[in-house]
């Protein structure tokens, strides 16, 4: 038995995740056979295990991703897009909390952060790990609850780096997040769209097989305009709007529990009714939400309004398969 023989034997060992042998993946760093050690029953074999550095891992896997390979292997039952008229109304919060609520109910959930120019999903979930790319695609990063998350922010060298891209490039990146990311089997993939109803979100929506749209507005947002635009867009694309979530709609007094309509009474129902767009729920302004999201702990956040929001989404887009054990 010499080093070559041992290498050959090790080349039979497959890495379970990357479906390639550990020798070609560069995981066997060195083999030393000492002259006086014969590999018989009494032989001494020493194996030193070390973790590959990020750099080694990337080098080993470089160039191995086959474009579009993941898309054919993914089994994603439903893709839901979360959309808003402008930034800052809580679209990412709704994406994150809806994903968390679905995962708490036992569904396999992924989050695709397509808000390339303002990606806040990784921060909300406290994720900083870089995704690893393998032969069949880029593996999304797993959250504490087991959600699969992919965002441009996880690929940037520094999370504060700005992405200054034009529309076509953004749409291209989002398409790659669909075609080159190995999502595996998911019941729901939630797509956090860039704000607005203009070109980029439109192209993104046309590129992915979206089953339904969840609209997010706030009382300060020109809700009527956004809902009408979105309704038009959905009609054009032949995609159903599952409903509207009004965020920061009111506050609850921490002392007496009284509901305070900070922006006056909501007109959302009156706007939605003629358009036949349901209201999914109203989320209060709550310091707990802001604090937990800032600390990367959205998965510890409990917002009662999401029970109804999730029920109403599930009623319109029921999962195809049986759910796994609730978490
Ligand atoms: P968008 O995705 O629409 O740009 P975000 O979801 O990132 O908006 O929310 C913007 C900010 O407001 C975040 O810091 C978030 O934590 C906070 N926020 C959102 N909704 C609420 C809420 N209901 N109560 C308190 N803070 C909120």
mmCIF file of C-alpha atoms and ligand atoms in Angstrom:
data_model
loop_
_atom_site.group_PDB
_atom_site.id
_atom_site.type_symbol
_atom_site.label_atom_id
_atom_site.label_comp_id
_atom_site.label_asym_id
_atom_site.label_seq_id
_atom_site.Cartn_x
_atom_site.Cartn_y
_atom_site.Cartn_z
ATOM 1 C CA UNK A 1 0.000 0.000 0.000
ATOM 2 C CA UNK A 2 1.457 3.327 -1.064
ATOM 3 C CA UNK A 3 0.190 6.910 -1.092
ATOM 4 C CA UNK A 4 -1.286 6.461 -4.568
ATOM 5 C CA UNK A 5 -3.209 3.373 -3.488
ATOM 6 C CA UNK A 6 -4.605 5.177 -0.473
ATOM 7 C CA UNK A 7 -5.582 8.155 -2.620
ATOM 8 C CA UNK A 8 -7.393 5.830 -5.019
ATOM 9 C CA UNK A 9 -9.267 4.236 -2.142
ATOM 10 C CA UNK A 10 -10.241 7.638 -0.748
ATOM 11 C CA UNK A 11 -11.461 8.684 -4.201
ATOM 12 C CA UNK A 12 -14.307 6.198 -3.683
ATOM 13 C CA UNK A 13 -15.624 8.247 -0.780
ATOM 14 C CA UNK A 14 -18.376 10.663 -1.796
ATOM 15 C CA UNK A 15 -19.162 13.941 -0.106
ATOM 16 C CA UNK A 16 -22.888 13.493 0.632
ATOM 17 C CA UNK A 17 -23.824 17.111 -0.062
ATOM 18 C CA UNK A 18 -21.766 17.807 -3.137
ATOM 19 C CA UNK A 19 -22.072 14.347 -4.714
ATOM 20 C CA UNK A 20 -18.435 14.282 -5.652
ATOM 21 C CA UNK A 21 -15.496 12.345 -4.215
ATOM 22 C CA UNK A 22 -13.456 13.891 -1.449
ATOM 23 C CA UNK A 23 -10.186 13.713 -3.410
ATOM 24 C CA UNK A 24 -11.387 15.792 -6.365
ATOM 25 C CA UNK A 25 -12.975 18.226 -3.947
ATOM 26 C CA UNK A 26 -9.479 18.868 -2.542
ATOM 27 C CA UNK A 27 -10.409 17.550 0.885
ATOM 28 C CA UNK A 28 -7.433 15.185 1.156
ATOM 29 C CA UNK A 29 -4.523 17.458 1.846
ATOM 30 C CA UNK A 30 -1.633 15.006 2.207
ATOM 31 C CA UNK A 31 -0.882 11.297 2.529
ATOM 32 C CA UNK A 32 2.337 10.113 4.120
ATOM 33 C CA UNK A 33 3.343 6.441 4.261
ATOM 34 C CA UNK A 34 6.274 5.887 6.550
ATOM 35 C CA UNK A 35 8.799 3.350 5.240
ATOM 36 C CA UNK A 36 8.573 0.995 8.188
ATOM 37 C CA UNK A 37 4.766 1.001 8.459
ATOM 38 C CA UNK A 38 3.147 -1.831 6.655
ATOM 39 C CA UNK A 39 -0.640 -1.583 6.329
ATOM 40 C CA UNK A 40 -1.477 -4.952 7.785
ATOM 41 C CA UNK A 41 -3.578 -5.790 10.804
ATOM 42 C CA UNK A 42 -1.068 -4.262 13.225
ATOM 43 C CA UNK A 43 -0.479 -1.063 11.262
ATOM 44 C CA UNK A 44 -0.829 2.359 12.810
ATOM 45 C CA UNK A 45 -2.984 4.808 10.860
ATOM 46 C CA UNK A 46 -3.095 8.421 11.882
ATOM 47 C CA UNK A 47 -5.756 10.683 10.414
ATOM 48 C CA UNK A 48 -5.634 14.410 11.065
ATOM 49 C CA UNK A 49 -8.937 16.149 10.498
ATOM 50 C CA UNK A 50 -8.998 19.885 9.977
ATOM 51 C CA UNK A 51 -11.705 22.145 8.685
ATOM 52 C CA UNK A 52 -11.230 23.588 5.207
ATOM 53 C CA UNK A 53 -10.851 27.343 5.186
ATOM 54 C CA UNK A 54 -13.480 29.387 3.347
ATOM 55 C CA UNK A 55 -10.868 30.105 0.685
ATOM 56 C CA UNK A 56 -10.028 26.397 0.192
ATOM 57 C CA UNK A 57 -13.703 25.542 0.035
ATOM 58 C CA UNK A 58 -14.383 28.145 -2.612
ATOM 59 C CA UNK A 59 -11.314 27.139 -4.629
ATOM 60 C CA UNK A 60 -12.289 23.475 -4.541
ATOM 61 C CA UNK A 61 -15.757 24.211 -5.789
ATOM 62 C CA UNK A 62 -14.924 27.001 -8.241
ATOM 63 C CA UNK A 63 -16.166 26.619 -11.760
ATOM 64 C CA UNK A 64 -18.101 23.509 -10.856
ATOM 65 C CA UNK A 65 -21.524 25.084 -10.836
ATOM 66 C CA UNK A 66 -23.361 24.126 -13.956
ATOM 67 C CA UNK A 67 -25.568 27.011 -14.969
ATOM 68 C CA UNK A 68 -29.244 26.319 -14.541
ATOM 69 C CA UNK A 69 -28.529 22.825 -13.179
ATOM 70 C CA UNK A 70 -30.261 23.526 -9.887
ATOM 71 C CA UNK A 71 -33.493 24.653 -11.532
ATOM 72 C CA UNK A 72 -34.204 21.160 -12.836
ATOM 73 C CA UNK A 73 -33.474 19.556 -9.485
ATOM 74 C CA UNK A 74 -35.475 21.982 -7.364
ATOM 75 C CA UNK A 75 -38.950 21.025 -6.336
ATOM 76 C CA UNK A 76 -40.659 24.211 -5.231
ATOM 77 C CA UNK A 77 -44.418 23.850 -4.901
ATOM 78 C CA UNK A 78 -45.427 27.495 -4.605
ATOM 79 C CA UNK A 79 -43.666 30.775 -5.239
ATOM 80 C CA UNK A 80 -45.219 33.812 -3.548
ATOM 81 C CA UNK A 81 -44.064 37.373 -4.234
ATOM 82 C CA UNK A 82 -44.211 40.100 -1.603
ATOM 83 C CA UNK A 83 -44.575 43.560 -3.099
ATOM 84 C CA UNK A 84 -44.925 47.170 -1.960
ATOM 85 C CA UNK A 85 -45.337 50.565 -3.579
ATOM 86 C CA UNK A 86 -42.320 52.087 -1.897
ATOM 87 C CA UNK A 87 -39.499 51.174 0.466
ATOM 88 C CA UNK A 88 -39.703 51.239 4.234
ATOM 89 C CA UNK A 89 -43.326 50.121 4.601
ATOM 90 C CA UNK A 90 -42.345 46.747 6.050
ATOM 91 C CA UNK A 91 -42.285 44.513 2.978
ATOM 92 C CA UNK A 92 -39.257 42.595 4.239
ATOM 93 C CA UNK A 93 -40.812 42.253 7.668
ATOM 94 C CA UNK A 94 -43.934 40.717 6.125
ATOM 95 C CA UNK A 95 -41.791 38.391 3.972
ATOM 96 C CA UNK A 96 -39.763 37.343 7.020
ATOM 97 C CA UNK A 97 -42.680 36.897 9.411
ATOM 98 C CA UNK A 98 -44.849 35.046 6.879
ATOM 99 C CA UNK A 99 -41.903 32.724 6.194
ATOM 100 C CA UNK A 100 -41.364 32.170 9.935
ATOM 101 C CA UNK A 101 -45.067 31.502 10.551
ATOM 102 C CA UNK A 102 -45.171 28.967 7.696
ATOM 103 C CA UNK A 103 -42.040 27.257 9.052
ATOM 104 C CA UNK A 104 -43.552 27.187 12.573
ATOM 105 C CA UNK A 105 -46.500 25.334 11.055
ATOM 106 C CA UNK A 106 -44.171 22.715 9.635
ATOM 107 C CA UNK A 107 -43.802 23.799 6.014
ATOM 108 C CA UNK A 108 -40.475 23.776 4.181
ATOM 109 C CA UNK A 109 -39.823 27.407 3.393
ATOM 110 C CA UNK A 110 -37.279 29.392 1.412
ATOM 111 C CA UNK A 111 -36.771 33.143 1.180
ATOM 112 C CA UNK A 112 -35.357 34.690 -1.969
ATOM 113 C CA UNK A 113 -34.324 38.268 -1.289
ATOM 114 C CA UNK A 114 -34.845 39.932 -4.659
ATOM 115 C CA UNK A 115 -34.672 43.415 -3.153
ATOM 116 C CA UNK A 116 -31.137 43.636 -4.513
ATOM 117 C CA UNK A 117 -30.632 47.339 -3.897
ATOM 118 C CA UNK A 118 -31.893 47.260 -0.292
ATOM 119 C CA UNK A 119 -31.492 43.691 0.920
ATOM 120 C CA UNK A 120 -32.488 43.425 4.566
ATOM 121 C CA UNK A 121 -33.511 39.761 4.850
ATOM 122 C CA UNK A 122 -30.124 38.351 6.036
ATOM 123 C CA UNK A 123 -29.877 41.046 8.710
ATOM 124 C CA UNK A 124 -33.366 40.228 10.014
ATOM 125 C CA UNK A 125 -32.460 36.532 10.292
ATOM 126 C CA UNK A 126 -28.989 37.312 11.714
ATOM 127 C CA UNK A 127 -27.238 35.536 8.830
ATOM 128 C CA UNK A 128 -23.694 36.368 7.782
ATOM 129 C CA UNK A 129 -22.456 32.993 6.537
ATOM 130 C CA UNK A 130 -21.429 32.926 2.878
ATOM 131 C CA UNK A 131 -23.341 30.510 0.670
ATOM 132 C CA UNK A 132 -21.226 27.670 -0.740
ATOM 133 C CA UNK A 133 -21.386 26.785 -4.395
ATOM 134 C CA UNK A 134 -21.201 23.178 -5.518
ATOM 135 C CA UNK A 135 -21.591 21.233 -8.741
ATOM 136 C CA UNK A 136 -25.354 21.609 -8.865
ATOM 137 C CA UNK A 137 -25.638 25.146 -7.644
ATOM 138 C CA UNK A 138 -25.285 27.586 -4.806
ATOM 139 C CA UNK A 139 -26.566 26.248 -1.500
ATOM 140 C CA UNK A 140 -28.785 28.737 0.350
ATOM 141 C CA UNK A 141 -27.893 29.590 3.929
ATOM 142 C CA UNK A 142 -29.994 27.935 6.661
ATOM 143 C CA UNK A 143 -31.635 30.012 9.373
ATOM 144 C CA UNK A 144 -32.124 28.888 12.987
ATOM 145 C CA UNK A 145 -35.604 27.507 12.200
ATOM 146 C CA UNK A 146 -34.255 25.769 9.089
ATOM 147 C CA UNK A 147 -35.460 28.229 6.464
ATOM 148 C CA UNK A 148 -33.347 28.418 3.293
ATOM 149 C CA UNK A 149 -32.266 31.990 2.613
ATOM 150 C CA UNK A 150 -30.568 33.511 -0.402
ATOM 151 C CA UNK A 151 -29.681 37.162 -0.788
ATOM 152 C CA UNK A 152 -27.170 39.259 -2.658
ATOM 153 C CA UNK A 153 -26.062 40.564 0.746
ATOM 154 C CA UNK A 154 -24.704 37.115 1.624
ATOM 155 C CA UNK A 155 -22.489 37.237 -1.463
ATOM 156 C CA UNK A 156 -21.104 40.751 -1.016
ATOM 157 C CA UNK A 157 -17.631 40.994 0.569
ATOM 158 C CA UNK A 158 -19.006 43.513 3.056
ATOM 159 C CA UNK A 159 -22.674 43.682 4.075
ATOM 160 C CA UNK A 160 -22.586 47.478 3.884
ATOM 161 C CA UNK A 161 -21.471 47.441 0.233
ATOM 162 C CA UNK A 162 -23.978 49.166 -2.023
ATOM 163 C CA UNK A 163 -25.248 47.425 -5.114
ATOM 164 C CA UNK A 164 -25.299 50.001 -7.889
ATOM 165 C CA UNK A 165 -26.817 48.089 -10.747
ATOM 166 C CA UNK A 166 -29.250 48.893 -13.468
ATOM 167 C CA UNK A 167 -32.494 47.087 -14.072
ATOM 168 C CA UNK A 168 -31.386 44.348 -16.480
ATOM 169 C CA UNK A 169 -28.499 43.345 -14.231
ATOM 170 C CA UNK A 170 -30.782 43.155 -11.198
ATOM 171 C CA UNK A 171 -33.297 41.033 -13.080
ATOM 172 C CA UNK A 172 -30.412 38.831 -14.237
ATOM 173 C CA UNK A 173 -29.194 38.318 -10.683
ATOM 174 C CA UNK A 174 -32.673 37.410 -9.500
ATOM 175 C CA UNK A 175 -33.064 34.923 -12.348
ATOM 176 C CA UNK A 176 -29.795 33.362 -11.208
ATOM 177 C CA UNK A 177 -31.153 33.117 -7.670
ATOM 178 C CA UNK A 178 -33.891 31.009 -9.171
ATOM 179 C CA UNK A 179 -31.936 28.972 -11.719
ATOM 180 C CA UNK A 180 -28.588 28.496 -10.003
ATOM 181 C CA UNK A 181 -29.580 28.116 -6.358
ATOM 182 C CA UNK A 182 -30.191 24.607 -5.098
ATOM 183 C CA UNK A 183 -33.340 25.156 -3.050
ATOM 184 C CA UNK A 184 -34.146 21.451 -2.921
ATOM 185 C CA UNK A 185 -37.732 20.594 -1.975
ATOM 186 C CA UNK A 186 -39.793 23.486 -0.672
ATOM 187 C CA UNK A 187 -43.485 23.941 0.032
ATOM 188 C CA UNK A 188 -43.183 27.721 -0.261
ATOM 189 C CA UNK A 189 -40.574 30.069 -1.659
ATOM 190 C CA UNK A 190 -41.208 33.671 -0.650
ATOM 191 C CA UNK A 191 -39.712 36.335 -2.904
ATOM 192 C CA UNK A 192 -39.051 39.741 -1.355
ATOM 193 C CA UNK A 193 -39.394 41.981 -4.430
ATOM 194 C CA UNK A 194 -37.766 45.372 -4.920
ATOM 195 C CA UNK A 195 -40.223 48.165 -3.996
ATOM 196 C CA UNK A 196 -42.450 49.706 -6.647
ATOM 197 C CA UNK A 197 -44.545 48.400 -9.476
ATOM 198 C CA UNK A 198 -42.206 49.550 -12.231
ATOM 199 C CA UNK A 199 -39.847 47.668 -14.518
ATOM 200 C CA UNK A 200 -37.611 45.697 -12.193
ATOM 201 C CA UNK A 201 -40.262 44.055 -10.002
ATOM 202 C CA UNK A 202 -42.277 43.469 -13.141
ATOM 203 C CA UNK A 203 -39.429 41.679 -14.908
ATOM 204 C CA UNK A 204 -38.649 39.722 -11.775
ATOM 205 C CA UNK A 205 -42.280 38.640 -11.609
ATOM 206 C CA UNK A 206 -42.275 37.580 -15.215
ATOM 207 C CA UNK A 207 -39.059 35.585 -14.797
ATOM 208 C CA UNK A 208 -40.200 33.485 -11.840
ATOM 209 C CA UNK A 209 -43.213 31.166 -11.683
ATOM 210 C CA UNK A 210 -45.136 33.298 -9.182
ATOM 211 C CA UNK A 211 -48.378 31.752 -7.872
ATOM 212 C CA UNK A 212 -49.622 34.749 -5.944
ATOM 213 C CA UNK A 213 -48.788 38.250 -4.780
ATOM 214 C CA UNK A 214 -48.974 39.628 -1.242
ATOM 215 C CA UNK A 215 -49.139 43.420 -1.201
ATOM 216 C CA UNK A 216 -47.791 45.437 1.703
ATOM 217 C CA UNK A 217 -48.783 49.028 2.371
ATOM 218 C CA UNK A 218 -48.677 51.420 5.269
ATOM 219 C CA UNK A 219 -51.200 54.163 6.022
ATOM 220 C CA UNK A 220 -48.650 56.782 4.921
ATOM 221 C CA UNK A 221 -48.105 55.013 1.625
ATOM 222 C CA UNK A 222 -50.574 56.098 -1.003
ATOM 223 C CA UNK A 223 -52.354 52.824 -0.508
ATOM 224 C CA UNK A 224 -55.046 53.442 -3.068
ATOM 225 C CA UNK A 225 -52.571 54.118 -5.845
ATOM 226 C CA UNK A 226 -50.367 51.179 -4.978
ATOM 227 C CA UNK A 227 -53.239 48.748 -4.739
ATOM 228 C CA UNK A 228 -54.700 49.933 -8.063
ATOM 229 C CA UNK A 229 -51.312 49.726 -9.821
ATOM 230 C CA UNK A 230 -50.638 46.316 -8.403
ATOM 231 C CA UNK A 231 -54.101 45.112 -9.346
ATOM 232 C CA UNK A 232 -53.466 46.275 -12.925
ATOM 233 C CA UNK A 233 -50.111 44.621 -13.027
ATOM 234 C CA UNK A 234 -51.417 41.366 -11.630
ATOM 235 C CA UNK A 235 -54.198 41.366 -14.207
ATOM 236 C CA UNK A 236 -51.675 41.936 -16.993
ATOM 237 C CA UNK A 237 -49.498 39.111 -15.766
ATOM 238 C CA UNK A 238 -52.441 36.897 -14.984
ATOM 239 C CA UNK A 239 -51.286 36.405 -11.384
ATOM 240 C CA UNK A 240 -53.656 36.540 -8.424
ATOM 241 C CA UNK A 241 -53.222 39.099 -5.669
ATOM 242 C CA UNK A 242 -53.695 37.089 -2.493
ATOM 243 C CA UNK A 243 -54.400 40.240 -0.537
ATOM 244 C CA UNK A 244 -53.061 43.343 1.155
ATOM 245 C CA UNK A 245 -51.312 43.608 4.506
ATOM 246 C CA UNK A 246 -51.471 47.010 6.146
ATOM 247 C CA UNK A 247 -48.360 47.500 8.252
ATOM 248 C CA UNK A 248 -47.868 50.116 10.979
ATOM 249 C CA UNK A 249 -51.622 50.551 10.792
ATOM 250 C CA UNK A 250 -52.097 51.342 14.463
ATOM 251 C CA UNK A 251 -50.453 51.132 17.874
ATOM 252 C CA UNK A 252 -51.556 49.368 21.041
ATOM 253 C CA UNK A 253 -51.087 51.323 24.261
ATOM 254 C CA UNK A 254 -48.714 49.284 26.464
ATOM 255 C CA UNK A 255 -50.492 50.513 29.606
ATOM 256 C CA UNK A 256 -54.184 50.121 28.859
ATOM 257 C CA UNK A 257 -54.169 48.043 25.654
ATOM 258 C CA UNK A 258 -56.233 50.666 23.829
ATOM 259 C CA UNK A 259 -55.872 50.717 20.060
ATOM 260 C CA UNK A 260 -54.636 54.047 18.687
ATOM 261 C CA UNK A 261 -55.187 54.791 14.995
ATOM 262 C CA UNK A 262 -52.124 56.983 14.539
ATOM 263 C CA UNK A 263 -53.013 57.947 10.986
ATOM 264 C CA UNK A 264 -56.762 58.124 11.433
ATOM 265 C CA UNK A 265 -59.163 55.387 10.408
ATOM 266 C CA UNK A 266 -57.945 53.071 7.658
ATOM 267 C CA UNK A 267 -59.562 53.341 4.221
ATOM 268 C CA UNK A 268 -57.968 50.174 2.967
ATOM 269 C CA UNK A 269 -61.098 48.032 2.908
ATOM 270 C CA UNK A 270 -62.950 50.670 0.875
ATOM 271 C CA UNK A 271 -60.077 50.732 -1.633
ATOM 272 C CA UNK A 272 -59.724 46.960 -1.861
ATOM 273 C CA UNK A 273 -63.385 45.987 -2.151
ATOM 274 C CA UNK A 274 -64.125 47.323 -5.653
ATOM 275 C CA UNK A 275 -60.883 45.777 -6.885
ATOM 276 C CA UNK A 276 -61.814 42.463 -5.287
ATOM 277 C CA UNK A 277 -58.519 42.376 -3.427
ATOM 278 C CA UNK A 278 -58.864 40.973 0.112
ATOM 279 C CA UNK A 279 -57.366 42.601 3.199
ATOM 280 C CA UNK A 280 -55.178 39.931 4.825
ATOM 281 C CA UNK A 281 -54.471 41.746 8.061
ATOM 282 C CA UNK A 282 -53.311 44.814 9.913
ATOM 283 C CA UNK A 283 -50.018 44.880 11.816
ATOM 284 C CA UNK A 284 -49.520 47.393 14.636
ATOM 285 C CA UNK A 285 -46.375 49.437 15.139
ATOM 286 C CA UNK A 286 -44.562 47.530 17.851
ATOM 287 C CA UNK A 287 -41.139 48.279 19.336
ATOM 288 C CA UNK A 288 -40.587 44.517 19.832
ATOM 289 C CA UNK A 289 -40.732 44.016 16.050
ATOM 290 C CA UNK A 290 -38.186 46.756 15.319
ATOM 291 C CA UNK A 291 -35.808 45.590 18.078
ATOM 292 C CA UNK A 292 -35.890 41.881 17.215
ATOM 293 C CA UNK A 293 -35.504 42.563 13.483
ATOM 294 C CA UNK A 294 -32.548 44.860 14.145
ATOM 295 C CA UNK A 295 -30.944 42.171 16.308
ATOM 296 C CA UNK A 296 -31.385 39.497 13.653
ATOM 297 C CA UNK A 297 -33.991 37.640 15.695
ATOM 298 C CA UNK A 298 -37.102 37.793 13.532
ATOM 299 C CA UNK A 299 -37.563 34.075 14.267
ATOM 300 C CA UNK A 300 -38.226 34.895 17.934
ATOM 301 C CA UNK A 301 -40.794 37.512 17.029
ATOM 302 C CA UNK A 302 -44.450 36.783 17.786
ATOM 303 C CA UNK A 303 -46.914 39.004 15.941
ATOM 304 C CA UNK A 304 -50.492 37.728 16.456
ATOM 305 C CA UNK A 305 -51.732 39.337 13.199
ATOM 306 C CA UNK A 306 -49.692 36.790 11.219
ATOM 307 C CA UNK A 307 -51.861 33.888 12.339
ATOM 308 C CA UNK A 308 -54.750 35.285 10.268
ATOM 309 C CA UNK A 309 -52.495 36.513 7.433
ATOM 310 C CA UNK A 310 -50.983 33.030 7.101
ATOM 311 C CA UNK A 311 -54.394 31.315 7.315
ATOM 312 C CA UNK A 312 -55.722 33.488 4.493
ATOM 313 C CA UNK A 313 -52.636 32.876 2.317
ATOM 314 C CA UNK A 314 -52.764 29.114 2.910
ATOM 315 C CA UNK A 315 -56.479 29.023 2.104
ATOM 316 C CA UNK A 316 -55.735 30.459 -1.347
ATOM 317 C CA UNK A 317 -52.496 28.598 -2.032
ATOM 318 C CA UNK A 318 -52.668 25.309 -0.113
ATOM 319 C CA UNK A 319 -49.497 23.250 0.125
ATOM 320 C CA UNK A 320 -49.349 20.336 -2.265
ATOM 321 C CA UNK A 321 -47.688 17.837 0.039
ATOM 322 C CA UNK A 322 -48.225 16.823 3.674
ATOM 323 C CA UNK A 323 -46.528 19.021 6.237
ATOM 324 C CA UNK A 324 -43.614 17.802 8.288
ATOM 325 C CA UNK A 325 -43.682 17.903 12.058
ATOM 326 C CA UNK A 326 -44.393 21.422 13.333
ATOM 327 C CA UNK A 327 -41.408 23.207 14.843
HETATM 328 P P1 LIG B 1 -39.204 47.455 3.451
HETATM 329 O O1 LIG B 1 -38.819 46.055 3.157
HETATM 330 O O2 LIG B 1 -40.584 47.789 2.990
HETATM 331 O O3 LIG B 1 -38.205 48.466 2.971
HETATM 332 P P2 LIG B 1 -38.669 46.764 6.237
HETATM 333 O O4 LIG B 1 -39.449 45.535 6.404
HETATM 334 O O5 LIG B 1 -37.188 46.630 6.013
HETATM 335 O O6 LIG B 1 -39.271 47.660 5.045
HETATM 336 O O7 LIG B 1 -38.987 47.701 7.469
HETATM 337 C C1 LIG B 1 -38.358 48.954 7.634
HETATM 338 C C2 LIG B 1 -37.996 49.154 9.107
HETATM 339 O O8 LIG B 1 -39.167 49.303 9.902
HETATM 340 C C3 LIG B 1 -37.239 47.997 9.717
HETATM 341 O O9 LIG B 1 -36.240 48.489 10.573
HETATM 342 C C4 LIG B 1 -38.286 47.213 10.478
HETATM 343 O O10 LIG B 1 -37.734 46.533 11.581
HETATM 344 C C5 LIG B 1 -39.223 48.314 10.934
HETATM 345 N N1 LIG B 1 -40.606 47.871 11.021
HETATM 346 C C6 LIG B 1 -41.357 47.334 10.037
HETATM 347 N N2 LIG B 1 -42.612 47.075 10.475
HETATM 348 C C7 LIG B 1 -42.661 47.445 11.774
HETATM 349 C C8 LIG B 1 -43.686 47.437 12.783
HETATM 350 N N3 LIG B 1 -44.921 46.995 12.527
HETATM 351 N N4 LIG B 1 -43.376 47.908 14.026
HETATM 352 C C9 LIG B 1 -42.140 48.370 14.271
HETATM 353 N N5 LIG B 1 -41.138 48.420 13.369
HETATM 354 C C10 LIG B 1 -41.380 47.972 12.135
#
